[in-house]
PDB file of C-alpha atoms and ligand atoms in Angstrom:
ATOM      1  CA  MET T  24     108.783 -15.410 306.144  1.00  0.00           C
ATOM      2  CA  ASP T  25     111.743 -13.812 304.382  1.00  0.00           C
ATOM      3  CA  ARG T  26     114.745 -14.061 306.659  1.00  0.00           C
ATOM      4  CA  GLU T  27     116.655 -11.535 304.510  1.00  0.00           C
ATOM      5  CA  LYS T  28     114.083  -8.865 305.356  1.00  0.00           C
ATOM      6  CA  LEU T  29     114.718  -9.369 309.063  1.00  0.00           C
ATOM      7  CA  LYS T  30     118.471  -9.188 308.969  1.00  0.00           C
ATOM      8  CA  SER T  31     118.626  -5.490 309.974  1.00  0.00           C
ATOM      9  CA  LEU T  32     117.644  -6.685 313.465  1.00  0.00           C
ATOM     10  CA  THR T  33     120.931  -8.536 313.912  1.00  0.00           C
ATOM     11  CA  GLU T  34     122.983  -6.097 311.790  1.00  0.00           C
ATOM     12  CA  ASN T  35     121.876  -3.196 313.984  1.00  0.00           C
ATOM     13  CA  SER T  36     122.421  -5.245 317.161  1.00  0.00           C
ATOM     14  CA  VAL T  37     118.782  -4.981 318.178  1.00  0.00           C
ATOM     15  CA  ILE T  38     119.089  -8.720 318.863  1.00  0.00           C
ATOM     16  CA  ASP T  39     122.070 -11.094 318.988  1.00  0.00           C
ATOM     17  CA  LYS T  40     120.447 -14.091 317.323  1.00  0.00           C
ATOM     18  CA  LEU T  41     117.540 -14.645 314.943  1.00  0.00           C
ATOM     19  CA  TYR T  42     115.769 -17.965 314.391  1.00  0.00           C
ATOM     20  CA  VAL T  43     113.188 -18.263 311.624  1.00  0.00           C
ATOM     21  CA  GLU T  44     111.333 -21.585 311.837  1.00  0.00           C
ATOM     22  CA  GLU T  45     108.660 -23.303 309.744  1.00  0.00           C
ATOM     23  CA  GLU T  46     106.900 -25.122 312.583  1.00  0.00           C
ATOM     24  CA  VAL T  47     107.296 -25.231 316.357  1.00  0.00           C
ATOM     25  CA  THR T  48     105.009 -26.139 319.260  1.00  0.00           C
ATOM     26  CA  SER T  49     105.284 -22.623 320.678  1.00  0.00           C
ATOM     27  CA  THR T  50     107.976 -19.999 320.122  1.00  0.00           C
ATOM     28  CA  ASN T  51     107.938 -19.475 323.911  1.00  0.00           C
ATOM     29  CA  ASP T  52     108.849 -23.174 324.326  1.00  0.00           C
ATOM     30  CA  VAL T  53     111.787 -22.795 321.930  1.00  0.00           C
ATOM     31  CA  ALA T  54     112.951 -19.750 323.899  1.00  0.00           C
ATOM     32  CA  LYS T  55     112.679 -21.749 327.138  1.00  0.00           C
ATOM     33  CA  SER T  56     114.820 -24.558 325.746  1.00  0.00           C
ATOM     34  CA  MET T  57     117.425 -22.055 324.566  1.00  0.00           C
ATOM     35  CA  SER T  58     117.560 -20.509 327.991  1.00  0.00           C
ATOM     36  CA  ARG T  59     117.950 -23.936 329.643  1.00  0.00           C
ATOM     37  CA  GLU T  60     120.738 -24.777 327.205  1.00  0.00           C
ATOM     38  CA  GLY T  61     122.679 -21.719 328.361  1.00  0.00           C
ATOM     39  CA  PHE T  62     121.984 -19.095 325.677  1.00  0.00           C
ATOM     40  CA  LYS T  63     123.076 -15.621 326.789  1.00  0.00           C
ATOM     41  CA  GLY T  64     121.900 -12.373 325.245  1.00  0.00           C
ATOM     42  CA  ARG T  65     118.853 -11.342 323.262  1.00  0.00           C
ATOM     43  CA  ALA T  66     117.273 -13.594 320.631  1.00  0.00           C
ATOM     44  CA  LEU T  67     114.184 -13.574 318.476  1.00  0.00           C
ATOM     45  CA  ILE T  68     112.373 -16.733 317.440  1.00  0.00           C
ATOM     46  CA  VAL T  69     109.770 -16.452 314.686  1.00  0.00           C
ATOM     47  CA  SER T  70     107.704 -19.334 313.331  1.00  0.00           C
ATOM     48  CA  GLU T  71     105.290 -19.692 310.410  1.00  0.00           C
ATOM     49  CA  LEU T  72     103.124 -22.106 312.402  1.00  0.00           C
ATOM     50  CA  GLN T  73     102.665 -23.034 316.045  1.00  0.00           C
ATOM     51  CA  THR T  74     101.091 -26.402 316.804  1.00  0.00           C
ATOM     52  CA  LYS T  75     100.582 -25.603 320.492  1.00  0.00           C
ATOM     53  CA  GLY T  76     100.372 -21.811 320.688  1.00  0.00           C
ATOM     54  CA  ARG T  77      99.576 -20.777 324.240  1.00  0.00           C
ATOM     55  CA  GLY T  78      97.736 -17.914 325.882  1.00  0.00           C
ATOM     56  CA  ARG T  79      97.610 -17.098 329.586  1.00  0.00           C
ATOM     57  CA  LEU T  80      96.335 -19.615 332.147  1.00  0.00           C
ATOM     58  CA  GLY T  81      96.845 -22.523 329.738  1.00  0.00           C
ATOM     59  CA  ARG T  82      94.459 -21.093 327.147  1.00  0.00           C
ATOM     60  CA  ASN T  83      94.937 -21.929 323.491  1.00  0.00           C
ATOM     61  CA  TRP T  84      96.329 -19.435 320.951  1.00  0.00           C
ATOM     62  CA  SER T  85      95.245 -20.087 317.378  1.00  0.00           C
ATOM     63  CA  SER T  86      98.400 -19.874 315.229  1.00  0.00           C
ATOM     64  CA  PRO T  87      97.739 -20.986 311.631  1.00  0.00           C
ATOM     65  CA  ALA T  88     100.541 -21.068 309.049  1.00  0.00           C
ATOM     66  CA  GLY T  89     101.529 -18.121 306.951  1.00  0.00           C
ATOM     67  CA  THR T  90      99.031 -15.477 308.027  1.00  0.00           C
ATOM     68  CA  GLY T  91     100.256 -14.470 311.470  1.00  0.00           C
ATOM     69  CA  ILE T  92     103.275 -13.277 313.369  1.00  0.00           C
ATOM     70  CA  TRP T  93     104.148 -15.778 316.066  1.00  0.00           C
ATOM     71  CA  MET T  94     107.314 -14.730 317.809  1.00  0.00           C
ATOM     72  CA  SER T  95     109.200 -14.653 321.094  1.00  0.00           C
ATOM     73  CA  LEU T  96     111.868 -12.245 322.228  1.00  0.00           C
ATOM     74  CA  LEU T  97     114.144 -13.674 324.877  1.00  0.00           C
ATOM     75  CA  ASP T  98     116.462 -11.641 327.047  1.00  0.00           C
ATOM     76  CA  THR T  99     118.812 -13.137 329.620  1.00  0.00           C
ATOM     77  CA  ASP T 100     119.956  -9.753 330.930  1.00  0.00           C
ATOM     78  CA  THR T 101     117.291  -9.412 333.602  1.00  0.00           C
ATOM     79  CA  GLU T 102     119.298  -8.106 336.563  1.00  0.00           C
ATOM     80  CA  ASN T 103     117.731  -4.656 336.368  1.00  0.00           C
ATOM     81  CA  LEU T 104     114.273  -5.790 335.418  1.00  0.00           C
ATOM     82  CA  VAL T 105     112.488  -5.203 338.671  1.00  0.00           C
ATOM     83  CA  ASN T 106     108.974  -5.814 337.567  1.00  0.00           C
ATOM     84  CA  ILE T 107     108.160  -8.345 334.867  1.00  0.00           C
ATOM     85  CA  PRO T 108     104.442  -7.527 334.306  1.00  0.00           C
ATOM     86  CA  GLY T 109     105.517  -4.051 333.159  1.00  0.00           C
ATOM     87  CA  ILE T 110     107.214  -5.696 330.164  1.00  0.00           C
ATOM     88  CA  THR T 111     103.869  -6.974 328.879  1.00  0.00           C
ATOM     89  CA  LEU T 112     102.548  -3.419 328.862  1.00  0.00           C
ATOM     90  CA  LEU T 113     105.599  -2.179 326.954  1.00  0.00           C
ATOM     91  CA  ALA T 114     105.127  -4.968 324.408  1.00  0.00           C
ATOM     92  CA  GLY T 115     101.484  -3.939 323.952  1.00  0.00           C
ATOM     93  CA  LEU T 116     102.576  -0.342 323.451  1.00  0.00           C
ATOM     94  CA  ALA T 117     105.250  -1.340 320.911  1.00  0.00           C
ATOM     95  CA  VAL T 118     102.729  -3.424 318.923  1.00  0.00           C
ATOM     96  CA  ALA T 119     100.007  -0.753 318.964  1.00  0.00           C
ATOM     97  CA  GLU T 120     102.471   1.927 317.848  1.00  0.00           C
ATOM     98  CA  ALA T 121     103.929  -0.259 315.089  1.00  0.00           C
ATOM     99  CA  LEU T 122     100.438  -1.078 313.738  1.00  0.00           C
ATOM    100  CA  ASN T 123      99.423   2.576 313.899  1.00  0.00           C
ATOM    101  CA  SER T 124     102.461   3.706 311.965  1.00  0.00           C
ATOM    102  CA  LEU T 125     101.614   1.094 309.329  1.00  0.00           C
ATOM    103  CA  SER T 126      98.046   2.349 308.930  1.00  0.00           C
ATOM    104  CA  GLY T 127      98.827   6.030 309.501  1.00  0.00           C
ATOM    105  CA  GLU T 128      95.958   6.181 311.998  1.00  0.00           C
ATOM    106  CA  GLU T 129      95.568   5.581 315.715  1.00  0.00           C
ATOM    107  CA  CYS T 130      93.291   2.600 315.236  1.00  0.00           C
ATOM    108  CA  ALA T 131      95.223   0.027 317.283  1.00  0.00           C
ATOM    109  CA  ARG T 132      94.710   0.368 321.018  1.00  0.00           C
ATOM    110  CA  ILE T 133      95.896  -1.486 324.095  1.00  0.00           C
ATOM    111  CA  LYS T 134      93.503  -3.441 326.259  1.00  0.00           C
ATOM    112  CA  TRP T 135      95.255  -3.783 329.606  1.00  0.00           C
ATOM    113  CA  PRO T 136      97.102  -5.929 330.355  1.00  0.00           C
ATOM    114  CA  ASN T 137      98.024  -8.057 327.340  1.00  0.00           C
ATOM    115  CA  ASP T 138      95.852  -7.440 324.290  1.00  0.00           C
ATOM    116  CA  VAL T 139      96.001  -5.066 321.361  1.00  0.00           C
ATOM    117  CA  VAL T 140      92.654  -4.403 319.720  1.00  0.00           C
ATOM    118  CA  ILE T 141      91.407  -2.712 316.565  1.00  0.00           C
ATOM    119  CA  ASN T 142      87.763  -1.633 316.414  1.00  0.00           C
ATOM    120  CA  GLY T 143      87.040  -3.559 319.613  1.00  0.00           C
ATOM    121  CA  LYS T 144      88.469  -6.891 318.423  1.00  0.00           C
ATOM    122  CA  LYS T 145      91.661  -8.644 319.426  1.00  0.00           C
ATOM    123  CA  VAL T 146      94.459  -8.406 316.868  1.00  0.00           C
ATOM    124  CA  CYS T 147      97.331  -9.324 319.204  1.00  0.00           C
ATOM    125  CA  GLY T 148      97.937 -11.190 322.456  1.00  0.00           C
ATOM    126  CA  ILE T 149     101.061 -11.166 324.620  1.00  0.00           C
ATOM    127  CA  LEU T 150     102.355 -13.848 326.964  1.00  0.00           C
ATOM    128  CA  THR T 151     105.365 -12.871 329.087  1.00  0.00           C
ATOM    129  CA  GLU T 152     107.085 -15.616 331.057  1.00  0.00           C
ATOM    130  CA  LEU T 153     110.046 -15.635 333.419  1.00  0.00           C
ATOM    131  CA  ILE T 154     112.282 -18.695 333.610  1.00  0.00           C
ATOM    132  CA  SER T 155     114.569 -18.919 336.606  1.00  0.00           C
ATOM    133  CA  SER T 156     117.308 -21.397 337.353  1.00  0.00           C
ATOM    134  CA  GLY T 157     119.495 -20.755 340.362  1.00  0.00           C
ATOM    135  CA  THR T 158     120.375 -17.076 340.405  1.00  0.00           C
ATOM    136  CA  GLU T 159     119.853 -16.626 336.666  1.00  0.00           C
ATOM    137  CA  SER T 160     116.635 -15.730 334.953  1.00  0.00           C
ATOM    138  CA  THR T 161     115.405 -15.135 331.441  1.00  0.00           C
ATOM    139  CA  VAL T 162     112.427 -13.139 330.329  1.00  0.00           C
ATOM    140  CA  ILE T 163     110.467 -14.454 327.350  1.00  0.00           C
ATOM    141  CA  ILE T 164     108.008 -12.159 325.631  1.00  0.00           C
ATOM    142  CA  GLY T 165     105.670 -14.085 323.346  1.00  0.00           C
ATOM    143  CA  ILE T 166     103.762 -11.957 320.862  1.00  0.00           C
ATOM    144  CA  GLY T 167     101.038 -13.161 318.513  1.00  0.00           C
ATOM    145  CA  ILE T 168      99.718 -10.767 315.845  1.00  0.00           C
ATOM    146  CA  ASN T 169      96.975 -11.702 313.377  1.00  0.00           C
ATOM    147  CA  ALA T 170      98.361 -10.246 310.171  1.00  0.00           C
ATOM    148  CA  SER T 171      96.628 -11.330 306.982  1.00  0.00           C
ATOM    149  CA  MET T 172      93.938 -13.911 307.804  1.00  0.00           C
ATOM    150  CA  ASP T 173      90.580 -13.159 306.227  1.00  0.00           C
ATOM    151  CA  GLU T 174      88.549 -15.376 308.537  1.00  0.00           C
ATOM    152  CA  PHE T 175      88.689 -16.976 311.964  1.00  0.00           C
ATOM    153  CA  PRO T 176      87.394 -20.228 313.433  1.00  0.00           C
ATOM    154  CA  GLU T 177      83.800 -20.083 314.688  1.00  0.00           C
ATOM    155  CA  GLU T 178      84.761 -19.725 318.361  1.00  0.00           C
ATOM    156  CA  LEU T 179      86.940 -16.649 317.673  1.00  0.00           C
ATOM    157  CA  LYS T 180      84.821 -14.883 315.049  1.00  0.00           C
ATOM    158  CA  ASP T 181      83.191 -12.375 317.387  1.00  0.00           C
ATOM    159  CA  LYS T 182      86.348 -11.508 319.272  1.00  0.00           C
ATOM    160  CA  ALA T 183      89.330 -11.754 316.910  1.00  0.00           C
ATOM    161  CA  THR T 184      90.432  -9.704 313.935  1.00  0.00           C
ATOM    162  CA  SER T 185      93.497  -9.223 311.739  1.00  0.00           C
ATOM    163  CA  VAL T 186      95.464  -6.266 310.409  1.00  0.00           C
ATOM    164  CA  PHE T 187      94.164  -7.144 306.939  1.00  0.00           C
ATOM    165  CA  LEU T 188      90.504  -7.206 307.989  1.00  0.00           C
ATOM    166  CA  GLU T 189      90.728  -3.834 309.759  1.00  0.00           C
ATOM    167  CA  ILE T 190      93.271  -1.857 307.770  1.00  0.00           C
ATOM    168  CA  GLY T 191      92.553  -3.411 304.387  1.00  0.00           C
ATOM    169  CA  GLN T 192      96.079  -4.249 303.330  1.00  0.00           C
ATOM    170  CA  LYS T 193      97.956  -7.524 303.627  1.00  0.00           C
ATOM    171  CA  PRO T 194     100.861  -6.251 305.660  1.00  0.00           C
ATOM    172  CA  GLU T 195     104.482  -7.191 305.159  1.00  0.00           C
ATOM    173  CA  ARG T 196     105.016  -9.239 308.310  1.00  0.00           C
ATOM    174  CA  GLU T 197     108.769  -8.630 308.363  1.00  0.00           C
ATOM    175  CA  LYS T 198     108.134  -4.871 308.521  1.00  0.00           C
ATOM    176  CA  ILE T 199     105.835  -5.240 311.527  1.00  0.00           C
ATOM    177  CA  ILE T 200     108.288  -7.572 313.270  1.00  0.00           C
ATOM    178  CA  THR T 201     111.185  -5.166 312.722  1.00  0.00           C
ATOM    179  CA  GLY T 202     109.122  -2.210 313.977  1.00  0.00           C
ATOM    180  CA  VAL T 203     107.831  -4.004 317.060  1.00  0.00           C
ATOM    181  CA  VAL T 204     111.118  -5.581 318.110  1.00  0.00           C
ATOM    182  CA  THR T 205     113.121  -2.382 317.578  1.00  0.00           C
ATOM    183  CA  LYS T 206     110.695  -0.353 319.681  1.00  0.00           C
ATOM    184  CA  LEU T 207     110.305  -3.015 322.342  1.00  0.00           C
ATOM    185  CA  THR T 208     114.049  -3.425 322.908  1.00  0.00           C
ATOM    186  CA  GLU T 209     114.372   0.380 323.248  1.00  0.00           C
ATOM    187  CA  TYR T 210     111.560   0.401 325.796  1.00  0.00           C
ATOM    188  CA  ILE T 211     113.080  -2.492 327.740  1.00  0.00           C
ATOM    189  CA  SER T 212     116.430  -0.678 327.895  1.00  0.00           C
ATOM    190  CA  ALA T 213     114.730   2.459 329.244  1.00  0.00           C
ATOM    191  CA  TYR T 214     112.788   0.327 331.725  1.00  0.00           C
ATOM    192  CA  LYS T 215     115.993  -1.305 332.969  1.00  0.00           C
ATOM    193  CA  ILE T 216     117.567   2.109 333.530  1.00  0.00           C
ATOM    194  CA  THR T 217     114.637   3.881 335.174  1.00  0.00           C
ATOM    195  CA  GLY T 218     112.912   0.943 336.908  1.00  0.00           C
ATOM    196  CA  SER T 219     109.575   2.559 336.149  1.00  0.00           C
ATOM    197  CA  LEU T 220     107.049   2.856 333.327  1.00  0.00           C
ATOM    198  CA  GLY T 221     107.047   6.640 333.810  1.00  0.00           C
ATOM    199  CA  PHE T 222     108.771   7.265 330.474  1.00  0.00           C
ATOM    200  CA  ALA T 223     105.965   5.506 328.564  1.00  0.00           C
ATOM    201  CA  MET T 224     103.011   6.565 330.676  1.00  0.00           C
ATOM    202  CA  ASP T 225     101.542   9.328 328.494  1.00  0.00           C
ATOM    203  CA  ARG T 226     101.763   7.290 325.318  1.00  0.00           C
ATOM    204  CA  TYR T 227     100.320   4.253 327.092  1.00  0.00           C
ATOM    205  CA  HIS T 228      97.365   6.192 328.441  1.00  0.00           C
ATOM    206  CA  SER T 229      96.622   7.794 325.090  1.00  0.00           C
ATOM    207  CA  LEU T 230      96.359   4.321 323.483  1.00  0.00           C
ATOM    208  CA  MET T 231      94.675   2.494 326.367  1.00  0.00           C
ATOM    209  CA  VAL T 232      91.247   1.407 325.139  1.00  0.00           C
ATOM    210  CA  ASN T 233      89.791   0.680 328.588  1.00  0.00           C
ATOM    211  CA  LYS T 234      90.884   3.961 330.194  1.00  0.00           C
ATOM    212  CA  GLY T 235      87.891   5.860 331.514  1.00  0.00           C
ATOM    213  CA  LYS T 236      85.591   2.901 330.784  1.00  0.00           C
ATOM    214  CA  GLU T 237      83.535   0.663 333.004  1.00  0.00           C
ATOM    215  CA  VAL T 238      85.237  -2.705 333.368  1.00  0.00           C
ATOM    216  CA  ILE T 239      84.277  -6.047 334.874  1.00  0.00           C
ATOM    217  CA  LEU T 240      87.150  -7.665 336.751  1.00  0.00           C
ATOM    218  CA  SER T 241      87.293 -11.370 337.487  1.00  0.00           C
ATOM    219  CA  SER T 242      89.795 -13.717 339.036  1.00  0.00           C
ATOM    220  CA  ALA T 243      89.853 -17.387 340.020  1.00  0.00           C
ATOM    221  CA  ASN T 244      89.268 -16.523 343.676  1.00  0.00           C
ATOM    222  CA  GLY T 245      86.472 -14.108 342.751  1.00  0.00           C
ATOM    223  CA  ASP T 246      87.445 -11.252 345.036  1.00  0.00           C
ATOM    224  CA  PHE T 247      85.976  -8.366 343.036  1.00  0.00           C
ATOM    225  CA  TYR T 248      82.769  -7.465 344.813  1.00  0.00           C
ATOM    226  CA  ASP T 249      82.084  -4.028 343.331  1.00  0.00           C
ATOM    227  CA  ASN T 250      81.846  -4.719 339.585  1.00  0.00           C
ATOM    228  CA  PRO T 251      81.714  -2.734 337.424  1.00  0.00           C
ATOM    229  CA  TYR T 252      84.631  -0.448 338.214  1.00  0.00           C
ATOM    230  CA  ILE T 253      85.896   2.532 336.225  1.00  0.00           C
ATOM    231  CA  ALA T 254      89.415   1.979 334.883  1.00  0.00           C
ATOM    232  CA  THR T 255      91.277   5.248 335.384  1.00  0.00           C
ATOM    233  CA  GLY T 256      94.708   4.238 334.047  1.00  0.00           C
ATOM    234  CA  ILE T 257      97.890   2.487 335.151  1.00  0.00           C
ATOM    235  CA  ASP T 258     100.549   3.276 337.742  1.00  0.00           C
ATOM    236  CA  GLU T 259     104.324   3.301 337.173  1.00  0.00           C
ATOM    237  CA  GLU T 260     104.574  -0.415 337.928  1.00  0.00           C
ATOM    238  CA  GLY T 261     101.952  -1.261 335.332  1.00  0.00           C
ATOM    239  CA  ASN T 262      99.127  -2.051 337.743  1.00  0.00           C
ATOM    240  CA  LEU T 263      95.603  -1.115 336.696  1.00  0.00           C
ATOM    241  CA  LEU T 264      93.934   1.635 338.709  1.00  0.00           C
ATOM    242  CA  VAL T 265      90.189   1.264 339.129  1.00  0.00           C
ATOM    243  CA  GLU T 266      87.636   3.298 340.998  1.00  0.00           C
ATOM    244  CA  ASP T 267      84.672   1.689 342.741  1.00  0.00           C
ATOM    245  CA  LYS T 268      81.213   3.254 343.075  1.00  0.00           C
ATOM    246  CA  SER T 269      82.166   5.082 346.255  1.00  0.00           C
ATOM    247  CA  GLY T 270      85.133   6.687 344.464  1.00  0.00           C
ATOM    248  CA  THR T 271      87.774   4.597 346.250  1.00  0.00           C
ATOM    249  CA  VAL T 272      90.729   3.768 344.003  1.00  0.00           C
ATOM    250  CA  HIS T 273      92.050   0.190 343.967  1.00  0.00           C
ATOM    251  CA  THR T 274      95.291  -1.097 342.480  1.00  0.00           C
ATOM    252  CA  VAL T 275      94.955  -4.288 340.473  1.00  0.00           C
ATOM    253  CA  GLN T 276      97.939  -6.455 339.518  1.00  0.00           C
ATOM    254  CA  SER T 277      97.744  -8.163 336.158  1.00  0.00           C
ATOM    255  CA  GLY T 278      98.563 -11.682 337.472  1.00  0.00           C
ATOM    256  CA  GLU T 279      95.560 -13.925 337.119  1.00  0.00           C
ATOM    257  CA  ILE T 280      93.016 -11.247 336.361  1.00  0.00           C
ATOM    258  CA  SER T 281      90.642 -10.986 333.435  1.00  0.00           C
ATOM    259  CA  VAL T 282      89.188  -7.677 332.368  1.00  0.00           C
ATOM    260  CA  ARG T 283      86.247  -7.098 330.069  1.00  0.00           C
ATOM    261  CA  GLY T 284      83.883  -4.321 329.187  1.00  0.00           C
ATOM    262  CA  VAL T 285      80.353  -4.091 330.513  1.00  0.00           C
ATOM    263  CA  LEU T 286      78.852  -4.845 327.105  1.00  0.00           C
ATOM    264  CA  GLY T 287      81.399  -7.366 325.900  1.00  0.00           C
ATOM    265  CA  TYR T 288      85.078  -7.930 325.300  1.00  0.00           C
ATOM    266  CA  VAL T 289      86.263  -4.272 325.395  1.00  0.00           C
TER     267      VAL T 289
HETATM  268  C1  BT5 A 316      97.018 -14.142 325.119  1.00  0.00           C
HETATM  269  O1  BT5 A 316      96.466 -14.931 326.100  1.00  0.00           O
HETATM  270  O2  BT5 A 316      96.426 -13.294 324.513  1.00  0.00           O
HETATM  271  C2  BT5 A 316      98.490 -14.431 324.838  1.00  0.00           C
HETATM  272  C3  BT5 A 316      98.743 -14.917 323.460  1.00  0.00           C
HETATM  273  C4  BT5 A 316     100.227 -15.048 323.164  1.00  0.00           C
HETATM  274  C5  BT5 A 316     100.491 -15.701 321.845  1.00  0.00           C
HETATM  275  C6  BT5 A 316     101.946 -15.689 321.490  1.00  0.00           C
HETATM  276  S1  BT5 A 316     102.248 -16.281 319.884  1.00  0.00           S
HETATM  277  C7  BT5 A 316     103.937 -16.382 320.176  1.00  0.00           C
HETATM  278  C8  BT5 A 316     104.091 -16.916 321.594  1.00  0.00           C
HETATM  279  N1  BT5 A 316     104.060 -18.353 321.617  1.00  0.00           N
HETATM  280  C9  BT5 A 316     102.997 -18.827 322.282  1.00  0.00           C
HETATM  281  O3  BT5 A 316     102.725 -20.037 322.457  1.00  0.00           O
HETATM  282  N2  BT5 A 316     102.265 -17.796 322.758  1.00  0.00           N
HETATM  283  C10 BT5 A 316     102.861 -16.526 322.400  1.00  0.00           C
HETATM  284  P1  BT5 A 316      95.010 -14.735 326.710  1.00  0.00           P
HETATM  285  O4  BT5 A 316      94.839 -13.330 327.197  1.00  0.00           O
HETATM  286  O5  BT5 A 316      94.893 -15.840 327.677  1.00  0.00           O
HETATM  287  O6  BT5 A 316      94.040 -14.935 325.498  1.00  0.00           O
HETATM  288  C11 BT5 A 316      93.770 -16.210 324.991  1.00  0.00           C
HETATM  289  C12 BT5 A 316      92.380 -16.142 324.352  1.00  0.00           C
HETATM  290  O7  BT5 A 316      92.438 -15.374 323.135  1.00  0.00           O
HETATM  291  C13 BT5 A 316      91.858 -17.503 323.926  1.00  0.00           C
HETATM  292  O8  BT5 A 316      91.188 -18.133 324.978  1.00  0.00           O
HETATM  293  C14 BT5 A 316      90.919 -17.145 322.769  1.00  0.00           C
HETATM  294  O9  BT5 A 316      89.667 -16.706 323.262  1.00  0.00           O
HETATM  295  C15 BT5 A 316      91.577 -15.930 322.160  1.00  0.00           C
HETATM  296  N3  BT5 A 316      92.395 -16.273 320.979  1.00  0.00           N
HETATM  297  C16 BT5 A 316      93.052 -17.429 320.691  1.00  0.00           C
HETATM  298  N4  BT5 A 316      93.716 -17.314 319.535  1.00  0.00           N
HETATM  299  C17 BT5 A 316      93.497 -16.066 319.075  1.00  0.00           C
HETATM  300  C18 BT5 A 316      93.929 -15.345 317.925  1.00  0.00           C
HETATM  301  N5  BT5 A 316      94.757 -15.842 317.018  1.00  0.00           N
HETATM  302  N6  BT5 A 316      93.477 -14.056 317.811  1.00  0.00           N
HETATM  303  C19 BT5 A 316      92.663 -13.490 318.721  1.00  0.00           C
HETATM  304  N7  BT5 A 316      92.234 -14.123 319.811  1.00  0.00           N
HETATM  305  C20 BT5 A 316      92.646 -15.393 319.988  1.00  0.00           C
END
């Protein structure tokens, strides 16, 4: 990773601090430590390798050296952030738009709530966490993008892909990072002001891969009795709207939910 190529992020005050690391357990863990040590403002942590990359619900995130973008944006100004799950959706939108402007096509799409996919395979996952101590809280947005790997471990082969495998060019990671973080911080500022995802709704819906599709919902407590549902879109808080067979619309919060297509992952 070329730190020089990322310096516009601090020069243009998109972020206050930039950390470029060779190896960490998880960039979200580094962000957590910074928050506990009293950091104030907006920082970006990027690492070549993560030894303990994490997904949701304690799942593993494969983060080999050199071929991916493993980064966390941390923001301690959370007073006006009313709804944290909405941030994950904005991050997905920022990533999909940045990848599409790289390829010049609308191939990257968002799989609600936290994946970006190209041609039905996962190219990016997002893990948003909120750390609170006393009255203060910090939001940490962890973003993993498969950039230039040409193969995946056996267990991920059918589900995962990279920008290189789909778009055919080894992307300049710094360019993607700059695009994503610039967009995402703009979206977060708008979200803080309006308190709603309304401003991003049309763009989100146009890139949402599971909109209008049959989806299978599952959760640990198994309370989805009417699978499959039709996903009709999101509301202004970022909840998923689904219709059951009788046409009744239900609102689903992202929390501990998994969503997949009827025939597979999408
Ligand atoms: C996610 O969880 O998709 C969130 C991933 C967030 C990763 C970033 S990297 C920077 C920051 N630091 C961290 O430690 N994490 C964040 P989830 O929806 O639970 O998906 C996890 C599942 O995705 C796994 O169980 C695998 O099936 C699959 N998976 C793991 N590694 C992958 C990869 N590199 N590409 C595509 N799929 C992967």
